[in-house]
PDB file of C-alpha atoms in Angstrom:
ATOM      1  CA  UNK P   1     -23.253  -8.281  48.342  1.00  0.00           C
ATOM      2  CA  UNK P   2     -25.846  -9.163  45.794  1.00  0.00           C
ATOM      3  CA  UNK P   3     -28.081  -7.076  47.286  1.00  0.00           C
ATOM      4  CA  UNK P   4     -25.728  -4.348  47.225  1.00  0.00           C
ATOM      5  CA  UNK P   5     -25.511  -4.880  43.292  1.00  0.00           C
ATOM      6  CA  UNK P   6     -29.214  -4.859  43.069  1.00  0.00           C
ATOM      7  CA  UNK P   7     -30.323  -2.049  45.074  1.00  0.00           C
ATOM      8  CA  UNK P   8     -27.076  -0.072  43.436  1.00  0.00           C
ATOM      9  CA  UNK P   9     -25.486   0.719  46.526  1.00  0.00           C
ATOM     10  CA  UNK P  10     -22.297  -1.657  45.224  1.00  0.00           C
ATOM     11  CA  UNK P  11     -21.453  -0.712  42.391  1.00  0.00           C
ATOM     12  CA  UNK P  12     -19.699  -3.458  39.412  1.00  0.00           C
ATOM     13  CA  UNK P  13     -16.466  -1.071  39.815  1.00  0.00           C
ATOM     14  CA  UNK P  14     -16.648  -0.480  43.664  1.00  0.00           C
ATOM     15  CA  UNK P  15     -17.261  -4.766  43.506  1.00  0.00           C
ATOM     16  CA  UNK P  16     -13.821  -5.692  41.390  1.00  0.00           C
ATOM     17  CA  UNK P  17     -12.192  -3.491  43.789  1.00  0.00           C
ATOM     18  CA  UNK P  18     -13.273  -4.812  47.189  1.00  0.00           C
ATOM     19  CA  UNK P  19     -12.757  -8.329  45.394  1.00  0.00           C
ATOM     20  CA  UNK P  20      -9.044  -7.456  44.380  1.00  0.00           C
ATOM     21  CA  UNK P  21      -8.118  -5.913  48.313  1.00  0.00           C
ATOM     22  CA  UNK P  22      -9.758  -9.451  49.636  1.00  0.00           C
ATOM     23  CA  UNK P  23      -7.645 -11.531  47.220  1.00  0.00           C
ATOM     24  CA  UNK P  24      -4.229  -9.463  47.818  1.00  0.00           C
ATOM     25  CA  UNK P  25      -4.883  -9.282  51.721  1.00  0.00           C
ATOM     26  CA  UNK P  26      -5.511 -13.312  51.218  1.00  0.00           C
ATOM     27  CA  UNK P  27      -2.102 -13.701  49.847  1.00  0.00           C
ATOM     28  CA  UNK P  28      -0.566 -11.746  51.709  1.00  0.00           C
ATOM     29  CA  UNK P  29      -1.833 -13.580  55.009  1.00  0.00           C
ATOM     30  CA  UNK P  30      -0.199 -16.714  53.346  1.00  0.00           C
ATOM     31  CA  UNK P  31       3.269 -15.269  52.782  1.00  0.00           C
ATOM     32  CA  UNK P  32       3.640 -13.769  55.879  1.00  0.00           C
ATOM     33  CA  UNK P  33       2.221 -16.889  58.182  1.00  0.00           C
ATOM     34  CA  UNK P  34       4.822 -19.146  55.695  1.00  0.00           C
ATOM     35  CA  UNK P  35       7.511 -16.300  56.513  1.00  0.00           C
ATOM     36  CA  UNK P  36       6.959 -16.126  59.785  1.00  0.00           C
ATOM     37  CA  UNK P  37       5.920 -19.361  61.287  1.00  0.00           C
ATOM     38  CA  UNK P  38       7.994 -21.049  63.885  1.00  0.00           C
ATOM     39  CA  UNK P  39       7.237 -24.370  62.072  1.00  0.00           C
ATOM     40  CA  UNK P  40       9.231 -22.758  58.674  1.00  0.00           C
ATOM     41  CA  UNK P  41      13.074 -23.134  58.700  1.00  0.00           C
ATOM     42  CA  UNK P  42      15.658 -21.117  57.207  1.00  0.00           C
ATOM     43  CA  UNK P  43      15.854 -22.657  53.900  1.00  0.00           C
ATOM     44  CA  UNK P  44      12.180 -22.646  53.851  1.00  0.00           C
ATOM     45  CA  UNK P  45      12.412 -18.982  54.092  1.00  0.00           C
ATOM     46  CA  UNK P  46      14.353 -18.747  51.589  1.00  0.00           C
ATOM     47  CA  UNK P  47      12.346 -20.819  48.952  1.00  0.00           C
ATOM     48  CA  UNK P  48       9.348 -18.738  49.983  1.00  0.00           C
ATOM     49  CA  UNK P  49      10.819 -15.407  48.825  1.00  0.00           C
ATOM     50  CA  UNK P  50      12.066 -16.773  45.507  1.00  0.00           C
ATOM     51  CA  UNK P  51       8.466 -18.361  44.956  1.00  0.00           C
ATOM     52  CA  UNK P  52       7.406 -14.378  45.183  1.00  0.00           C
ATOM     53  CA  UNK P  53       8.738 -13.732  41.167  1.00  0.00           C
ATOM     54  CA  UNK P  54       6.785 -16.854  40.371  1.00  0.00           C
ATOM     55  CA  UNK P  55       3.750 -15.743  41.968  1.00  0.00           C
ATOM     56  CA  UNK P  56       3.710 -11.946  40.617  1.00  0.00           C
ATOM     57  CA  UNK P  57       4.336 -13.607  37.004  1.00  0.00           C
ATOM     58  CA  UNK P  58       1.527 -16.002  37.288  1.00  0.00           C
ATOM     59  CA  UNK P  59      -0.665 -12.820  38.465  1.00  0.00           C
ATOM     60  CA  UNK P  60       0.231 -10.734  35.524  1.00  0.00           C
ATOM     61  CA  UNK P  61       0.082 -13.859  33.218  1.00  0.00           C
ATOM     62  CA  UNK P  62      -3.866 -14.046  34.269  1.00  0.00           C
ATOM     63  CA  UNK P  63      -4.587 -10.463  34.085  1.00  0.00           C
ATOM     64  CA  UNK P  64      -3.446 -10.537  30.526  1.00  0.00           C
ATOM     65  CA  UNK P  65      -5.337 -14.155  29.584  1.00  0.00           C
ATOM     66  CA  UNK P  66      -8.589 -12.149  31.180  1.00  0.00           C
ATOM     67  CA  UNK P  67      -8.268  -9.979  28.096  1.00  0.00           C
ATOM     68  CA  UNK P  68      -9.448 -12.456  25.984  1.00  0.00           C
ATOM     69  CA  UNK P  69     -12.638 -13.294  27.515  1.00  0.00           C
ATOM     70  CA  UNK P  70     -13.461  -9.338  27.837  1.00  0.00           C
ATOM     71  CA  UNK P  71     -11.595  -6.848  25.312  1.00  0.00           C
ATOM     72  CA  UNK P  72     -10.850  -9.473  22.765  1.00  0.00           C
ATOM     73  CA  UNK P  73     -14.644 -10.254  22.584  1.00  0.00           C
ATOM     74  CA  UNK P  74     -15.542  -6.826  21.747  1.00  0.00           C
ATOM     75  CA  UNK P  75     -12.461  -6.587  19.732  1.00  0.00           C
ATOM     76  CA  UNK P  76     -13.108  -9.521  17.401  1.00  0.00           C
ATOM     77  CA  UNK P  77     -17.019  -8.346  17.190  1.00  0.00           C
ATOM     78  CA  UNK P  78     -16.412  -4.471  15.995  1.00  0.00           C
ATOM     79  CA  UNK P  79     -12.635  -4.465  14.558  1.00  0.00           C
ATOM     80  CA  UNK P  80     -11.942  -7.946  13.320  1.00  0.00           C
ATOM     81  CA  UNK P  81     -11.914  -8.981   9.822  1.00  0.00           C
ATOM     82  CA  UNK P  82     -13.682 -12.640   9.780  1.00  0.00           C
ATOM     83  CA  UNK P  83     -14.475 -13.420   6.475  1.00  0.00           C
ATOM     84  CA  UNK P  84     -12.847 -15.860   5.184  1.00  0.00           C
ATOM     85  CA  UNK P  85     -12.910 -17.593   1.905  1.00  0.00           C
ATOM     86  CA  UNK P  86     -16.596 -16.161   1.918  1.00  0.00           C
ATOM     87  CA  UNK P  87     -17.792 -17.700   5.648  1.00  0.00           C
ATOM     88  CA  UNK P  88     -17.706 -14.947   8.136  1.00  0.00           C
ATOM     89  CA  UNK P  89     -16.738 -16.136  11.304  1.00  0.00           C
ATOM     90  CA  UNK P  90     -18.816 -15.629  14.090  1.00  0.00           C
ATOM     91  CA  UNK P  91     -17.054 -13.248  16.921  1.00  0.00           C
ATOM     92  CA  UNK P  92     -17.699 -15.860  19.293  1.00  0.00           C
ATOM     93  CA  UNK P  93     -15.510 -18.253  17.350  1.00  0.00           C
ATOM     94  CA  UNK P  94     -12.271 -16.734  18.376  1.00  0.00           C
ATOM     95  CA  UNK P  95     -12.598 -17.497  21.828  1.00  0.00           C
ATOM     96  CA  UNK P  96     -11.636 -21.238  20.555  1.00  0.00           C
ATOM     97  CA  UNK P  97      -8.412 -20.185  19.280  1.00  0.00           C
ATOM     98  CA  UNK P  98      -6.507 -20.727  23.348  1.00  0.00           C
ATOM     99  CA  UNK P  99      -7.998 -23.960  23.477  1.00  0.00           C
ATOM    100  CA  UNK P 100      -7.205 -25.029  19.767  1.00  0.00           C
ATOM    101  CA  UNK P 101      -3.796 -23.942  20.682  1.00  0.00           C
ATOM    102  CA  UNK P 102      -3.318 -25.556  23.692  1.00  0.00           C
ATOM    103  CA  UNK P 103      -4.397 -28.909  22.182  1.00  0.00           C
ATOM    104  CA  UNK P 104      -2.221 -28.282  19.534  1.00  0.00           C
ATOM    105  CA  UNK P 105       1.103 -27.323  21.607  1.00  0.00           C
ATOM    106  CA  UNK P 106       0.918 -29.131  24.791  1.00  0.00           C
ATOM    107  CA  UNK P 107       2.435 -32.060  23.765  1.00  0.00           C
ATOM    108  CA  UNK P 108       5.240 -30.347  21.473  1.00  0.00           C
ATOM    109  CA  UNK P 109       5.944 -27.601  23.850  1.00  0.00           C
ATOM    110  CA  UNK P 110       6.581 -30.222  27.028  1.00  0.00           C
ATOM    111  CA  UNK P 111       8.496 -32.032  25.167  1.00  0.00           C
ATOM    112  CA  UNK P 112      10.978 -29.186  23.918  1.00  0.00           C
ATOM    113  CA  UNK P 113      11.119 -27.826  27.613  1.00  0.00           C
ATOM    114  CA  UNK P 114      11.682 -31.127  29.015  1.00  0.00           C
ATOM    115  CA  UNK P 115      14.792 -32.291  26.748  1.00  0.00           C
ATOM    116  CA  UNK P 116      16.826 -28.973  28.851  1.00  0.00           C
ATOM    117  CA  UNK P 117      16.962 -28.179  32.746  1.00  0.00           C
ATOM    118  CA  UNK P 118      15.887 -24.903  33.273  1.00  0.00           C
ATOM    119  CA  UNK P 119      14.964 -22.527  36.498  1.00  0.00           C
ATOM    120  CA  UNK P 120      11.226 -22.131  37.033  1.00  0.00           C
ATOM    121  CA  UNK P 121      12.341 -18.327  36.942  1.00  0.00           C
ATOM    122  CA  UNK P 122      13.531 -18.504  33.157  1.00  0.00           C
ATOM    123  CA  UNK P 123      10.514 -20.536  32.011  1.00  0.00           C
ATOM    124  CA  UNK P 124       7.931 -18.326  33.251  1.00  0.00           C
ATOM    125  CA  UNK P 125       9.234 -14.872  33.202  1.00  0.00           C
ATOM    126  CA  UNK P 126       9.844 -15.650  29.197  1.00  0.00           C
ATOM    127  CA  UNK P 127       6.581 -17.175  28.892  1.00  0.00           C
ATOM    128  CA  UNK P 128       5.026 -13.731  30.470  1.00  0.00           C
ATOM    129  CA  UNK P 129       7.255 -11.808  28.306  1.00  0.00           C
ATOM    130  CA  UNK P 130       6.625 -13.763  25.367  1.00  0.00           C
ATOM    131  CA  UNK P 131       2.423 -13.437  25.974  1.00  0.00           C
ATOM    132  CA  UNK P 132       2.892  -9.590  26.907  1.00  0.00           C
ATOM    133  CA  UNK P 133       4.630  -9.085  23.417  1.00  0.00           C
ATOM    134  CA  UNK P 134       1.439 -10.744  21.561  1.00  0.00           C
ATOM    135  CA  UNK P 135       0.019  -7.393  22.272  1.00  0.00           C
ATOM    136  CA  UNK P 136       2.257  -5.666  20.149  1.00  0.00           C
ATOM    137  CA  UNK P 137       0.909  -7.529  16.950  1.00  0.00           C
ATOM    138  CA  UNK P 138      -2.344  -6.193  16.862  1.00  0.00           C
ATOM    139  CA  UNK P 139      -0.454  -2.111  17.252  1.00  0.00           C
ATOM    140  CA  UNK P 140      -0.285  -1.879  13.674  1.00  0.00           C
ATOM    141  CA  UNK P 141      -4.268  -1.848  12.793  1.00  0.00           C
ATOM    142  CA  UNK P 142      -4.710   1.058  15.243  1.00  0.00           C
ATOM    143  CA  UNK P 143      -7.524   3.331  14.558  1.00  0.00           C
ATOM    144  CA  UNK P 144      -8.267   1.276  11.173  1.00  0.00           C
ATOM    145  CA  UNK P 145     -11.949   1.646  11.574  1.00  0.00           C
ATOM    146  CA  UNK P 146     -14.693  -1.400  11.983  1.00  0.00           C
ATOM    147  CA  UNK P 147     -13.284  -5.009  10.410  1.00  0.00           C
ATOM    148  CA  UNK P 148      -9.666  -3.629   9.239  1.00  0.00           C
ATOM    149  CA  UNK P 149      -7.813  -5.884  11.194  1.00  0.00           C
ATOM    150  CA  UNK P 150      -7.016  -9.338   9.773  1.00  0.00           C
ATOM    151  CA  UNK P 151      -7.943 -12.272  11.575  1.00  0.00           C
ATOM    152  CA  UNK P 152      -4.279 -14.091  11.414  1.00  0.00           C
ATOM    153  CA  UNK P 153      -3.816 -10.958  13.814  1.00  0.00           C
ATOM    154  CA  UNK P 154      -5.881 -11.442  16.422  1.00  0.00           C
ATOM    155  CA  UNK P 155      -4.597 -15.176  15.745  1.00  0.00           C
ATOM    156  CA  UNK P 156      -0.602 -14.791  16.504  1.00  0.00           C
ATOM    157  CA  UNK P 157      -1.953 -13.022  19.675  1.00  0.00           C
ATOM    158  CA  UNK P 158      -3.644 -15.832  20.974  1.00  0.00           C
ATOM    159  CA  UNK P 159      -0.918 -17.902  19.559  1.00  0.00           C
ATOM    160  CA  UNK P 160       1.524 -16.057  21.703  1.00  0.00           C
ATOM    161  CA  UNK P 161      -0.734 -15.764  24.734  1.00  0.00           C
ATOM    162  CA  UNK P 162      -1.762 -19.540  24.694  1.00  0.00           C
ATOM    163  CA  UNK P 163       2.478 -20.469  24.375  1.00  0.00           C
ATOM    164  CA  UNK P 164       2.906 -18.322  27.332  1.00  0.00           C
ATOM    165  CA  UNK P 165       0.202 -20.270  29.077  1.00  0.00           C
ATOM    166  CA  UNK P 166       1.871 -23.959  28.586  1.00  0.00           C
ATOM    167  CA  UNK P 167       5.126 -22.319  29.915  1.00  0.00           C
ATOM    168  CA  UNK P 168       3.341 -19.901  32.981  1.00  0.00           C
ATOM    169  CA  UNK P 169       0.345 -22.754  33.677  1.00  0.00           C
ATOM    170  CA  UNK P 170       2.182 -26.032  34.866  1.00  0.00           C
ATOM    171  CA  UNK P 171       5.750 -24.539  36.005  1.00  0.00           C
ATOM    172  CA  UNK P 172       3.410 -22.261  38.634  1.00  0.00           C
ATOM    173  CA  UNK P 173       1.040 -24.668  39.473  1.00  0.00           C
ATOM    174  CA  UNK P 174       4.659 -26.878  40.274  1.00  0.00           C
ATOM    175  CA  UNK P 175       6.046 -24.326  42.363  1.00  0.00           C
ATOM    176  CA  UNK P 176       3.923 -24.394  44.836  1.00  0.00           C
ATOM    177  CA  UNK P 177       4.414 -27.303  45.739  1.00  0.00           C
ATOM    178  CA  UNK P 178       8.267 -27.601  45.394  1.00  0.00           C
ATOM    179  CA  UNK P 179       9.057 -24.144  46.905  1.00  0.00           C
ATOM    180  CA  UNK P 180       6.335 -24.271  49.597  1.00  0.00           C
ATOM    181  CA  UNK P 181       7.455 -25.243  53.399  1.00  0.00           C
ATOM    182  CA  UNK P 182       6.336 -28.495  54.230  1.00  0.00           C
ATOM    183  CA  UNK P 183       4.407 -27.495  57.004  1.00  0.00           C
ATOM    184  CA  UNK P 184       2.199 -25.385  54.362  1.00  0.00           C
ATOM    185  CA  UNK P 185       2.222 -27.010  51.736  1.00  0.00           C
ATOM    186  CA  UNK P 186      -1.826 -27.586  51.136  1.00  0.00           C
ATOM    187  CA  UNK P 187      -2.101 -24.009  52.472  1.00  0.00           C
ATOM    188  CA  UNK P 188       0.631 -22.929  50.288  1.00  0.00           C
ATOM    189  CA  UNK P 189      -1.373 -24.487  47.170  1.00  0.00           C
ATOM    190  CA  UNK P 190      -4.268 -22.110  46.816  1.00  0.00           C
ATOM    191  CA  UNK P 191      -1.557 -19.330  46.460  1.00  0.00           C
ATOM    192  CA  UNK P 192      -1.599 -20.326  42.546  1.00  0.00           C
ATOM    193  CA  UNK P 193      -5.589 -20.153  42.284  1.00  0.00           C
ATOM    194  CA  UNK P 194      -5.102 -16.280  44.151  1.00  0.00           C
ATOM    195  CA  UNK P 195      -3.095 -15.893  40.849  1.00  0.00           C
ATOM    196  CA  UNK P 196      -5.923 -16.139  38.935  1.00  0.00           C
ATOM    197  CA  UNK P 197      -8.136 -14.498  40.826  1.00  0.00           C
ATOM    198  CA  UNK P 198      -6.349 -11.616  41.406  1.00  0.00           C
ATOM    199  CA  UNK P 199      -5.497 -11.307  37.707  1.00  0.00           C
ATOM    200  CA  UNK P 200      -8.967 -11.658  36.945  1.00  0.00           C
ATOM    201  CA  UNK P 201      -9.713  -8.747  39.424  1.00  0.00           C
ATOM    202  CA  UNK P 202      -6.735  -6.537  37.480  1.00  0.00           C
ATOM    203  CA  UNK P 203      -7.717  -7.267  34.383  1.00  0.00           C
ATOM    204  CA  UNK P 204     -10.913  -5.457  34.865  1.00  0.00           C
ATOM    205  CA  UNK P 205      -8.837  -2.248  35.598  1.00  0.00           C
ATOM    206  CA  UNK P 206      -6.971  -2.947  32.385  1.00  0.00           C
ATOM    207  CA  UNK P 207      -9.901  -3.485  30.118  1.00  0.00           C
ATOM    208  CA  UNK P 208     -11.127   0.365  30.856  1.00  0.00           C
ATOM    209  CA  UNK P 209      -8.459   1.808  29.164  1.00  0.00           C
ATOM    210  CA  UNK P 210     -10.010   0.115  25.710  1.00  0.00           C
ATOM    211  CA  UNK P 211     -11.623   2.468  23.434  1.00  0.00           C
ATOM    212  CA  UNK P 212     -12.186   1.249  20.251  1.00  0.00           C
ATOM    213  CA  UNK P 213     -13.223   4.592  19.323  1.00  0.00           C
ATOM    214  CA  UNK P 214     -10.486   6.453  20.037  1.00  0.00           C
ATOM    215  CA  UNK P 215      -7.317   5.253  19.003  1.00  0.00           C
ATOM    216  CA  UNK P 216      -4.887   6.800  21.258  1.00  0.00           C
ATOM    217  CA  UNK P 217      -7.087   4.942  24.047  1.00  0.00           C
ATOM    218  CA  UNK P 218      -6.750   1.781  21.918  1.00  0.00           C
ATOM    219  CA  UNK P 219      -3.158   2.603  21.353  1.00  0.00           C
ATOM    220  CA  UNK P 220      -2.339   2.938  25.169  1.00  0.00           C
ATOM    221  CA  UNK P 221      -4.338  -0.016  26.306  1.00  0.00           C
ATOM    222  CA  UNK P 222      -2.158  -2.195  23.841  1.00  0.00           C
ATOM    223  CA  UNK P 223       1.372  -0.833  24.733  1.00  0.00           C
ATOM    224  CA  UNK P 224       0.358  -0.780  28.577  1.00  0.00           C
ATOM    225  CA  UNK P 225      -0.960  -4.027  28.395  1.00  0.00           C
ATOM    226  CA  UNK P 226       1.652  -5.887  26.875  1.00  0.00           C
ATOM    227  CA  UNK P 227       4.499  -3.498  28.293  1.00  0.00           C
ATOM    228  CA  UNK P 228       3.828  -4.334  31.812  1.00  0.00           C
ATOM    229  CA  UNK P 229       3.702  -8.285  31.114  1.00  0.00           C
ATOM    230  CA  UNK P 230       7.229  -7.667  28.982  1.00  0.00           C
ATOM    231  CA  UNK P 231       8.998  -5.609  31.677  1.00  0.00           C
ATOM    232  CA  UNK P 232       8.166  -8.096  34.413  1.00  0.00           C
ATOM    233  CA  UNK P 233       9.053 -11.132  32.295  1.00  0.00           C
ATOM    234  CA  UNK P 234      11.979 -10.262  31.568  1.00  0.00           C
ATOM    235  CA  UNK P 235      13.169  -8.857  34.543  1.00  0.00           C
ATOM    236  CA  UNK P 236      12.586 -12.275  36.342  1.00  0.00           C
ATOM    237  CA  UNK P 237      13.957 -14.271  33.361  1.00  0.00           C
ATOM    238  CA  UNK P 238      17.413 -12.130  33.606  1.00  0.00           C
ATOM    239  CA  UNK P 239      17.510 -12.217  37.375  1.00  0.00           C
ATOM    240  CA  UNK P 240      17.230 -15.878  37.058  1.00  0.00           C
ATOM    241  CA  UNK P 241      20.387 -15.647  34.403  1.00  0.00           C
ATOM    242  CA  UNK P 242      22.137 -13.777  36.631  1.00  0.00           C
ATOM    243  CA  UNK P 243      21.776 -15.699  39.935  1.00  0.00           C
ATOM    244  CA  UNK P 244      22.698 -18.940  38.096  1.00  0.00           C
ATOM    245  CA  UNK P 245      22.900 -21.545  40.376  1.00  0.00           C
ATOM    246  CA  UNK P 246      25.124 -24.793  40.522  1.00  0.00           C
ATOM    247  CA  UNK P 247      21.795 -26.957  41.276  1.00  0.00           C
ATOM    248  CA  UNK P 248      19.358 -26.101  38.209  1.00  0.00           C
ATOM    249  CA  UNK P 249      15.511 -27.178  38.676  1.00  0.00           C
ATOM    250  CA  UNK P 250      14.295 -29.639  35.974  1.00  0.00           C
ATOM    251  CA  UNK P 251      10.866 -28.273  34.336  1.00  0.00           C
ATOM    252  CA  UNK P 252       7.915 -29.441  36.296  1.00  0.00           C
ATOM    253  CA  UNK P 253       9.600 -31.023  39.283  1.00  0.00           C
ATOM    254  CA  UNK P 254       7.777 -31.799  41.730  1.00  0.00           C
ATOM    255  CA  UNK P 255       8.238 -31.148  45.641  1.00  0.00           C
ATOM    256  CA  UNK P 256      10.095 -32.856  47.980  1.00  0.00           C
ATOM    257  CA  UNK P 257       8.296 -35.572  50.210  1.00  0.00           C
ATOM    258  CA  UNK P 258       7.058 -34.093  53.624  1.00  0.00           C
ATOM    259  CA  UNK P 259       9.216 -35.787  56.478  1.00  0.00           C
ATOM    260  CA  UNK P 260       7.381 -37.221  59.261  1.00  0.00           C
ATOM    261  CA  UNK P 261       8.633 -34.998  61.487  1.00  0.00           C
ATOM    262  CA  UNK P 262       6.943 -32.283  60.535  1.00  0.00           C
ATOM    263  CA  UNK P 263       3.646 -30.975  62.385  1.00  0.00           C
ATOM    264  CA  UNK P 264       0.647 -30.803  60.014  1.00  0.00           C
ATOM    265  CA  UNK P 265      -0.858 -27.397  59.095  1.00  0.00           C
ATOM    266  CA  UNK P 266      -3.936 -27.942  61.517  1.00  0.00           C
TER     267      UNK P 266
END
């Protein structure tokens, strides 16, 4: 592979692509062995297909929180306003807004989720929509030309990205483990880390429709980008209303103890 990239026989496009197929078909293999297996009852089957809303947020989730590292460096460098009182920020400051927020909000946010019992499906499909619709702020600065947008901007964005993370981060990581089989339930695990990876791989799709020189490009890579997130949210957050269930699922619990009568994944 890296001599593909060096000789320029693999291309960096023709790489995020073969990386995405690898990471979906990974998934995939995990879904249908936990669907399938002899070793997975009925109930089991059941939890695995409503884990599948969970999963597609957290995927979207990370192919949104990619931006920030890619689109919203170039963003903050050519069309970001970051003086301030007289200091002009350096572009590479804003990429210590998320974790300035997330320090900031963990504690509060846990604590406001935790005083309720609420469906893993509600939290994070209105954390994704919530993230998605931090998008939307920057729509109004469109086309303004090189540091027109202000910085408190580009700042609710993050803002609503990095509260979409403490809602989408631990209630996925969670699920895993409390709607995995128990015969899978290490295997089941890395099915939250093929969230990232394959929202990483995504994101790179997303970030080519950015061009800050055209603002009909910019315009469509904002709406598109924060629509999709949005739609998907809320779709799983309504679902979730409407299927209302006697037993509600605390935020964050964790899995049920594997019985020894179970045969290990091996």
């Amino acid at each position: 592979m890296l001599a593909g990239l060096a000789t320029g026989a693999l291309t960096p496009a023709r790489l995020v692509t073969i990386l995405l197929v690898l990471t979906v078909a990974a998934a995939a293999v995990l879904f249908i062995q936990a669907l399938t297996s002899t070793r997975t009852t009925a109930e089991e089957r059941q939890r695995v297909r409503e884990y599948l809303p969970l999963f597609i947020c957290s995927t979207a989730y990370w192919g949104l929180f990619a931006q920030t590292a890619g689109v919203f460096a170039v963003y903050s460098d050519q069309r970001l306003d970051r003086e301030i009182a007289g200091f002009t920020v350096p572009a590479s400051w804003t990429q210590s807004l998320n974790p300035f927020y997330i320090l900031l909000l963990s504690l509060p946010v846990a604590a406001a989720v935790s005083r309720r019992a609420y469906r893993k499906h509600a939290v994070m499909g209105a954390g994704l929509a919530l993230a998605g619709a931090g998008m939307f702020i920057l729509l109004p600065w469109v086309g303004g030309g090189a540091n027109s947008t202000p910085f408190v901007a580009l700042a609710g964005c993050v803002l609503c990205m990095s509260l979409g993370e403490l809602l989408i981060g631990p209630t996925g990581m969670s699920s895993t483990g409390a709607y995995a089989p128990a015969a899978f339930r290490t295997r089941f695990s890395a099915l939250y880390f093929l969230t990232m990876a394959i929202g990483t791989s995504l994101a790179g799709a997303a970030s080519a429709l950015y061009d800050p020189a055209n603002p009909a490009a910019e315009r469509a890579y904002l709406v598109v980008v924060g629509a999709v997130p949005v739609a998907i949210g809320a779709a799983v957050a309504v679902l979730a209303r409407r299927r209302g269930r006697a037993k509600v699922e605390p935020y964050g619990v964790s899995a049920p103890p594997v019985t020894a009568s179970v045969s290990p994944e091996m």
